[in-house]
PDB file of C-alpha atoms in Angstrom:
ATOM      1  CA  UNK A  22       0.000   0.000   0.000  1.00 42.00           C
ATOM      2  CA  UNK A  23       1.004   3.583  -0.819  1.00 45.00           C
ATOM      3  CA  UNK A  24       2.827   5.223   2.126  1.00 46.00           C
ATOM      4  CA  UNK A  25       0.647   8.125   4.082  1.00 44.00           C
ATOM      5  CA  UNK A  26      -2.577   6.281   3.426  1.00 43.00           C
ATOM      6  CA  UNK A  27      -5.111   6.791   6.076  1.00 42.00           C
ATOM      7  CA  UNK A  28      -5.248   3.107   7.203  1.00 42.00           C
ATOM      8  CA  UNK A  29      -1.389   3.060   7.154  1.00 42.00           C
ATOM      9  CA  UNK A  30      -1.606   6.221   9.376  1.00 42.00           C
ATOM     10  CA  UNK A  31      -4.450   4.261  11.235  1.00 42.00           C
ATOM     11  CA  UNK A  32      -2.293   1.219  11.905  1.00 45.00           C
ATOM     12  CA  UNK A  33       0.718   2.361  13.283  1.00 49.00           C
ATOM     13  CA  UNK A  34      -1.494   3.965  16.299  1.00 45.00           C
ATOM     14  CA  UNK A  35      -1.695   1.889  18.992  1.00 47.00           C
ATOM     15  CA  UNK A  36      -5.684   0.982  20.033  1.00 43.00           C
ATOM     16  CA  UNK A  37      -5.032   3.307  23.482  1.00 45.00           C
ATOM     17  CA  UNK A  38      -3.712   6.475  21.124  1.00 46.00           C
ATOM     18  CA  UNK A  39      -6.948   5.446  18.644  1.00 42.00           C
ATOM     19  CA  UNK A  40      -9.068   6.175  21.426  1.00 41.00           C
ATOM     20  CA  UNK A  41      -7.041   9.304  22.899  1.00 45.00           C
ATOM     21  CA  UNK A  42      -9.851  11.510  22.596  1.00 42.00           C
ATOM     22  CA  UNK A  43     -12.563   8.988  23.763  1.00 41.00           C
ATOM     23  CA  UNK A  44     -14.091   9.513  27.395  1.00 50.00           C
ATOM     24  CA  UNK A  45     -12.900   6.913  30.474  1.00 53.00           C
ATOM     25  CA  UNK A  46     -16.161   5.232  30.550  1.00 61.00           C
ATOM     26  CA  UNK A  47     -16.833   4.929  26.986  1.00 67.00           C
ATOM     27  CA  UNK A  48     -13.704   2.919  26.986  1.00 72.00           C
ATOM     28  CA  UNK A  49     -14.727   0.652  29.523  1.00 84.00           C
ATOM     29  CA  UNK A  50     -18.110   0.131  27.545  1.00 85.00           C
ATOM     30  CA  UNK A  51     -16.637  -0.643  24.363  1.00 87.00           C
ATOM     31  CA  UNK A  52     -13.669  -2.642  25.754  1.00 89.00           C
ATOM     32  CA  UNK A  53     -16.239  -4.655  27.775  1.00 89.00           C
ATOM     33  CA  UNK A  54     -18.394  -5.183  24.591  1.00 90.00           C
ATOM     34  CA  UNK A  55     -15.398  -6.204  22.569  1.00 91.00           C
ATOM     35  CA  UNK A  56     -15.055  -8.930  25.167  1.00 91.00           C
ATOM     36  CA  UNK A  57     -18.325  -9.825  24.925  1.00 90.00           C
ATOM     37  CA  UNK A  58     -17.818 -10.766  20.944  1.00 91.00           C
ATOM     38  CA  UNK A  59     -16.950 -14.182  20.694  1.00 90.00           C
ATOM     39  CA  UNK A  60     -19.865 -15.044  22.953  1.00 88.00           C
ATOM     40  CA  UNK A  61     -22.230 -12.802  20.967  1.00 89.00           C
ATOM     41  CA  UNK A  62     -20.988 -14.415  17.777  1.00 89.00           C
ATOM     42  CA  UNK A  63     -22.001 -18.039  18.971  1.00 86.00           C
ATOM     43  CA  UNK A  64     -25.541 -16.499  20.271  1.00 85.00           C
ATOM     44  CA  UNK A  65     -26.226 -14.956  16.985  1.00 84.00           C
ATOM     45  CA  UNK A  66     -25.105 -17.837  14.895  1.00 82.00           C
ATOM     46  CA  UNK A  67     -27.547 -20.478  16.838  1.00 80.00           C
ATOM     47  CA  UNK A  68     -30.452 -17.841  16.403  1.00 79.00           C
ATOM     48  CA  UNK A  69     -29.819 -17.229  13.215  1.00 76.00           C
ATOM     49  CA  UNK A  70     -27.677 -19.222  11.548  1.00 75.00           C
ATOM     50  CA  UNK A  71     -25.998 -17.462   8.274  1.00 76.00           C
ATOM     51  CA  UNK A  72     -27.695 -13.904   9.474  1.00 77.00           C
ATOM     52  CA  UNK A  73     -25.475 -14.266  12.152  1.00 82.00           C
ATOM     53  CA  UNK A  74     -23.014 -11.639  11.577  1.00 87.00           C
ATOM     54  CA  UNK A  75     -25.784  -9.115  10.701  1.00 89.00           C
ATOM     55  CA  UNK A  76     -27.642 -10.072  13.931  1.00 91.00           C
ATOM     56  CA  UNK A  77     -23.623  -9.178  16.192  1.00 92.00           C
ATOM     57  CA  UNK A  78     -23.695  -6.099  14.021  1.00 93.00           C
ATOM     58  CA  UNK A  79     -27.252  -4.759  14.585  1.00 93.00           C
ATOM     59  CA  UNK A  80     -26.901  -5.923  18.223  1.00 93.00           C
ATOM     60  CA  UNK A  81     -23.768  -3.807  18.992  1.00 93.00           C
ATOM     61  CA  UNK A  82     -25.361  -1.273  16.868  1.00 94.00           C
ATOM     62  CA  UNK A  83     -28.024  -1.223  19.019  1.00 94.00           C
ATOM     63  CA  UNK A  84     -25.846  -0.887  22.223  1.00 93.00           C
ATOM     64  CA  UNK A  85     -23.569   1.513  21.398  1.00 92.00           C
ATOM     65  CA  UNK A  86     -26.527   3.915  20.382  1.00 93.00           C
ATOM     66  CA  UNK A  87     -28.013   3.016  23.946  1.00 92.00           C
ATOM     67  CA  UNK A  88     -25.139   2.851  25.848  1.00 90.00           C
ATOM     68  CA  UNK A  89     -26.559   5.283  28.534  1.00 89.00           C
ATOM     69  CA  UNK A  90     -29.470   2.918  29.653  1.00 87.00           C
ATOM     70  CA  UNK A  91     -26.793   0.456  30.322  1.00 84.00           C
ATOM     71  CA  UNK A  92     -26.760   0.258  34.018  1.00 83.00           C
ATOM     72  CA  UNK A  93     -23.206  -1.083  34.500  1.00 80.00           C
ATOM     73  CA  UNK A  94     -23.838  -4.130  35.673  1.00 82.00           C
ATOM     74  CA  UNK A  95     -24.311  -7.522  33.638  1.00 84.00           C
ATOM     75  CA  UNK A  96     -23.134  -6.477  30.386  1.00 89.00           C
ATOM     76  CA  UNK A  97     -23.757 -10.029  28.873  1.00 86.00           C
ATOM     77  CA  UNK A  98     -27.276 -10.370  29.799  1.00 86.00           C
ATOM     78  CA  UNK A  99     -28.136  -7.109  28.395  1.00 91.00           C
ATOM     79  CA  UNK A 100     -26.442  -7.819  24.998  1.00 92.00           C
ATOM     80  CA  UNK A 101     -28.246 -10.863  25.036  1.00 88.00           C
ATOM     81  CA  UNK A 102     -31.599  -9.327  25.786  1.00 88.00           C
ATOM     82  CA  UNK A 103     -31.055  -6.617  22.930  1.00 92.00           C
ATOM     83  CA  UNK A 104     -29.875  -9.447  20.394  1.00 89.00           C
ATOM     84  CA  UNK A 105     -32.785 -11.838  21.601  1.00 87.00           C
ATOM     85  CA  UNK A 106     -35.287  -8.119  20.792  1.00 89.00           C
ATOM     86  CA  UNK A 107     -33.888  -7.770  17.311  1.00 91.00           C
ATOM     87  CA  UNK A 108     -33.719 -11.261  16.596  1.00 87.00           C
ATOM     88  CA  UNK A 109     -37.680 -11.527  17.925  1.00 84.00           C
ATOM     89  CA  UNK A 110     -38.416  -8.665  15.656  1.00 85.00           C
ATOM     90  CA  UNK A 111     -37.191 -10.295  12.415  1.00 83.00           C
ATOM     91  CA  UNK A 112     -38.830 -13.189  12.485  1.00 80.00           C
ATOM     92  CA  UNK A 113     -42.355 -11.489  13.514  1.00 79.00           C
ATOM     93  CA  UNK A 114     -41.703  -9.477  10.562  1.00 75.00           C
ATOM     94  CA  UNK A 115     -40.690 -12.358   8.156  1.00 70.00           C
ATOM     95  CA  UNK A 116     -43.609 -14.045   9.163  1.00 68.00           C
ATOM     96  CA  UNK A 117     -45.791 -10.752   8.367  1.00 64.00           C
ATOM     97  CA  UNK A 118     -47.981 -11.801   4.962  1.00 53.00           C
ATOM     98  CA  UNK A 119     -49.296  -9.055   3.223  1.00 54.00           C
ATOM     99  CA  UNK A 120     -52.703  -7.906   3.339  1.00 52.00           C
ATOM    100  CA  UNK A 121     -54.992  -8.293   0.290  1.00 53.00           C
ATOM    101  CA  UNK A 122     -58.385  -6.782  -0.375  1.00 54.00           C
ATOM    102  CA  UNK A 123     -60.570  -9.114  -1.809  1.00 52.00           C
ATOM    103  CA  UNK A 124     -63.873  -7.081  -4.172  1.00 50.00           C
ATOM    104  CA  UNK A 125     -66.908  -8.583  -3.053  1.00 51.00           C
ATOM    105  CA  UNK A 126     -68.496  -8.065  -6.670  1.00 51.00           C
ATOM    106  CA  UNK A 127     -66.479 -10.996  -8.285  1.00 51.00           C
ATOM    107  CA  UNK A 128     -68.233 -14.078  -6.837  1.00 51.00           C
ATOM    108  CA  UNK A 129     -65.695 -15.463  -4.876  1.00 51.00           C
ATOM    109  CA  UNK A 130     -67.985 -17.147  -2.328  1.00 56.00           C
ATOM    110  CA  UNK A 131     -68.997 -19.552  -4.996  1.00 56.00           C
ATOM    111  CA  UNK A 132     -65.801 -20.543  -6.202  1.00 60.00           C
ATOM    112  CA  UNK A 133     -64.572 -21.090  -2.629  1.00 65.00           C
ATOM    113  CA  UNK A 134     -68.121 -23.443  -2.153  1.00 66.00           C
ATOM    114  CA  UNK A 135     -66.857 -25.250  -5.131  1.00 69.00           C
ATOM    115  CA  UNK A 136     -63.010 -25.368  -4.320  1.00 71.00           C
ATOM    116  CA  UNK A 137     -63.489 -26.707  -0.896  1.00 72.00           C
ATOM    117  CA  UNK A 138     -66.172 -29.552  -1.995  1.00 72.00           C
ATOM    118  CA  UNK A 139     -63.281 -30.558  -4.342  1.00 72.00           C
ATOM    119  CA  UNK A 140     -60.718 -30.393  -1.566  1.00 79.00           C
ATOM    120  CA  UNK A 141     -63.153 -32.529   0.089  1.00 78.00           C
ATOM    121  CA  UNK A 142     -63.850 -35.007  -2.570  1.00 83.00           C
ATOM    122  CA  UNK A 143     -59.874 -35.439  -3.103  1.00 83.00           C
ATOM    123  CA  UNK A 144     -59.113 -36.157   0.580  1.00 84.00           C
ATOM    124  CA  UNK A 145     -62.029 -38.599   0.656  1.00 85.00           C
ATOM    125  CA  UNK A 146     -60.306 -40.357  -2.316  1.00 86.00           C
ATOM    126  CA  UNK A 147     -56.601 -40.369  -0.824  1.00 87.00           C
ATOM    127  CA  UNK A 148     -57.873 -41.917   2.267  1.00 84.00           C
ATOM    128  CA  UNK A 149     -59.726 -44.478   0.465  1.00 85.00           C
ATOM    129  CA  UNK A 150     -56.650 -45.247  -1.600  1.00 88.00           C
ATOM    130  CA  UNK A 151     -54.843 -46.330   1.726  1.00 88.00           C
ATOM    131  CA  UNK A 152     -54.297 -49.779   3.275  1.00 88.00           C
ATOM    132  CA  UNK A 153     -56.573 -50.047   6.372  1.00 85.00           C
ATOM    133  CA  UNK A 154     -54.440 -50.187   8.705  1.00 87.00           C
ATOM    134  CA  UNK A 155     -53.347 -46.804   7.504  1.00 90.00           C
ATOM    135  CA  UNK A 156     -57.168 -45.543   6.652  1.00 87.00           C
ATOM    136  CA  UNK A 157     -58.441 -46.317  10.491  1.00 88.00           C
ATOM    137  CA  UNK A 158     -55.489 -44.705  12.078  1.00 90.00           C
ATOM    138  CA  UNK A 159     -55.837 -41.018  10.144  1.00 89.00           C
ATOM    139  CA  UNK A 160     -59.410 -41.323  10.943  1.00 86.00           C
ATOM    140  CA  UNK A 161     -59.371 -42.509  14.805  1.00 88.00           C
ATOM    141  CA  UNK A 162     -56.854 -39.073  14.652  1.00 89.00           C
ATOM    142  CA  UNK A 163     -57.792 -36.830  12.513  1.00 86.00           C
ATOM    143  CA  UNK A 164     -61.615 -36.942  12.132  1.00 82.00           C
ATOM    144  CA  UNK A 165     -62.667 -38.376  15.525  1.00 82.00           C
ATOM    145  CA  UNK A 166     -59.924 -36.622  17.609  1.00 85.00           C
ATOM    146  CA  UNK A 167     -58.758 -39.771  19.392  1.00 86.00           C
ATOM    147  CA  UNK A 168     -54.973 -39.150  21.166  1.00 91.00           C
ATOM    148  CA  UNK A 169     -52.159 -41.960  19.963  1.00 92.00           C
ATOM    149  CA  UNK A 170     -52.722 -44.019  23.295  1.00 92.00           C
ATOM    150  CA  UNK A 171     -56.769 -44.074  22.796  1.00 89.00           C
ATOM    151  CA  UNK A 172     -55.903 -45.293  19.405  1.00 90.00           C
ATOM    152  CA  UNK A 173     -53.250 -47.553  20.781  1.00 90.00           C
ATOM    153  CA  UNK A 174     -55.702 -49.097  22.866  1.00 88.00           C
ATOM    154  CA  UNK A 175     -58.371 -49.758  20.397  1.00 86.00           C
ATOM    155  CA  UNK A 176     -56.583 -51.038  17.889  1.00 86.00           C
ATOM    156  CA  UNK A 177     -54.564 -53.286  20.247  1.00 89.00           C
ATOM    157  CA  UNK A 178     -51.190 -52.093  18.456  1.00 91.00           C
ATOM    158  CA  UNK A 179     -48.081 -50.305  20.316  1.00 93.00           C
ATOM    159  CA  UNK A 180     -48.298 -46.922  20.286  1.00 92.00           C
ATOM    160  CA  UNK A 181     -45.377 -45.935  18.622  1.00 93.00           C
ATOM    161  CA  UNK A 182     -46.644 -48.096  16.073  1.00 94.00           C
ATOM    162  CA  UNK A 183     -49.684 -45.367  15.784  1.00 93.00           C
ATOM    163  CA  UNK A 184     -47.624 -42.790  15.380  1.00 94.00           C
ATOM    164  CA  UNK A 185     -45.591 -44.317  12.496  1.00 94.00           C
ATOM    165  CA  UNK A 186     -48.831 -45.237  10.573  1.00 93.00           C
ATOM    166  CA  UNK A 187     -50.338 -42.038  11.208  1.00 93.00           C
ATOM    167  CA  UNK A 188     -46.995 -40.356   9.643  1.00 93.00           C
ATOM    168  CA  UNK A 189     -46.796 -42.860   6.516  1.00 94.00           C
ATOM    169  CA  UNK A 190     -50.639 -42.204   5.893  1.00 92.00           C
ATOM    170  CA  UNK A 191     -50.006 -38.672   5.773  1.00 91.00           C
ATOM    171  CA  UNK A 192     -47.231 -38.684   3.814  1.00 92.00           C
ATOM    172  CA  UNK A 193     -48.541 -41.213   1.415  1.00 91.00           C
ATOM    173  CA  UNK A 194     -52.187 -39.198   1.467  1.00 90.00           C
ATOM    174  CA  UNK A 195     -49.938 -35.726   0.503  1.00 89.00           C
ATOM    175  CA  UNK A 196     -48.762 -37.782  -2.396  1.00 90.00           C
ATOM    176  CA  UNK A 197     -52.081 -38.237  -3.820  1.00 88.00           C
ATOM    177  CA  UNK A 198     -53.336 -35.197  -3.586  1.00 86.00           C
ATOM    178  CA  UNK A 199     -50.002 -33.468  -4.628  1.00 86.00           C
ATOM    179  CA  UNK A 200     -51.032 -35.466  -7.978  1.00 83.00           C
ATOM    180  CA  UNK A 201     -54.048 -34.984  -8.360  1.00 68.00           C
TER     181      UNK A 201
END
């Protein structure tokens, strides 16, 4: 790099004369936060995986603009209570479906009638398709609201076994109708 560059200039200052002008407690605050980093980075990368560095970087953000409602004690907890906020807040948001404003004047009560008598007729058709075994298990469950060991019981069968069956007939009942 070409001599008198600013991060030439910027290196050869040691971190105490980079923060020369910077007040005694601020200091403390962002030396304390620095510590704070590796743990922060293993926080934000279990709640968010490969948003993680964005999450550390909105975080600090976060409490270096709010540094004064830090009360000086427990540092780490209130890092992790800011990242846990922001963290909170994306996912609300992602999961935030836009509104849509349906005209009344189109007829879309009838085709809903229709679609869901076809929805109906389809399902009724998967779960004929499956083995009974499969075909009283989804129905003890799903239509009559029986829990696995009521099932269990009735059908004399484990009731692990009931679960498994209940999972295949789903996934074999998804297949149908993913067909159709």
């Amino acid at each position: 790099m070409a001599p008198g560059r600013w991060h030439d200039l910027h290196e050869r200052r040691s971190p105490a004369q980079r923060h020369q002008n910077a007040a005694p407690a601020n200091r403390n605050f962002e030396a304390a936060i620095l510590d704070e980093l590796p743990r922060l980075r293993r926080l934000a990368g279990a709640l968010a995986g490969c948003c993680g560095d964005d999450l550390v970087q909105d975080c600090l953000a976060v409490a270096l603009e709010r540094q004064a409602q830090w009360r000086g004690d427990n540092l780490s907890g209130w890092l992790n209570a800011i990242m846990r906020s922001i963290d909170s807040n994306r996912r609300r948001h992602d999961r935030v479906l836009p509104m849509m404003v349906l005209d009344e004047d189109i007829g879309l009560e009838d085709r809903a009638a229709e679609t869901r008598e076809m929805d109906r007729i389809g399902v009724e058709a998967a779960l004929d398709r499956l083995e009974p075994c499969f075909r009283a298990v989804v129905i003890l469950r799903d239509i009559e609201g029986y829990n696995y060991e009521e099932i269990a019981e009735m059908l004399s069968i484990p009731c692990g076994t009931v679960m498994s069956r209940l999972a295949r007939a789903r996934h074999r009942m998804a297949e149908t109708l993913s067909a159709a």
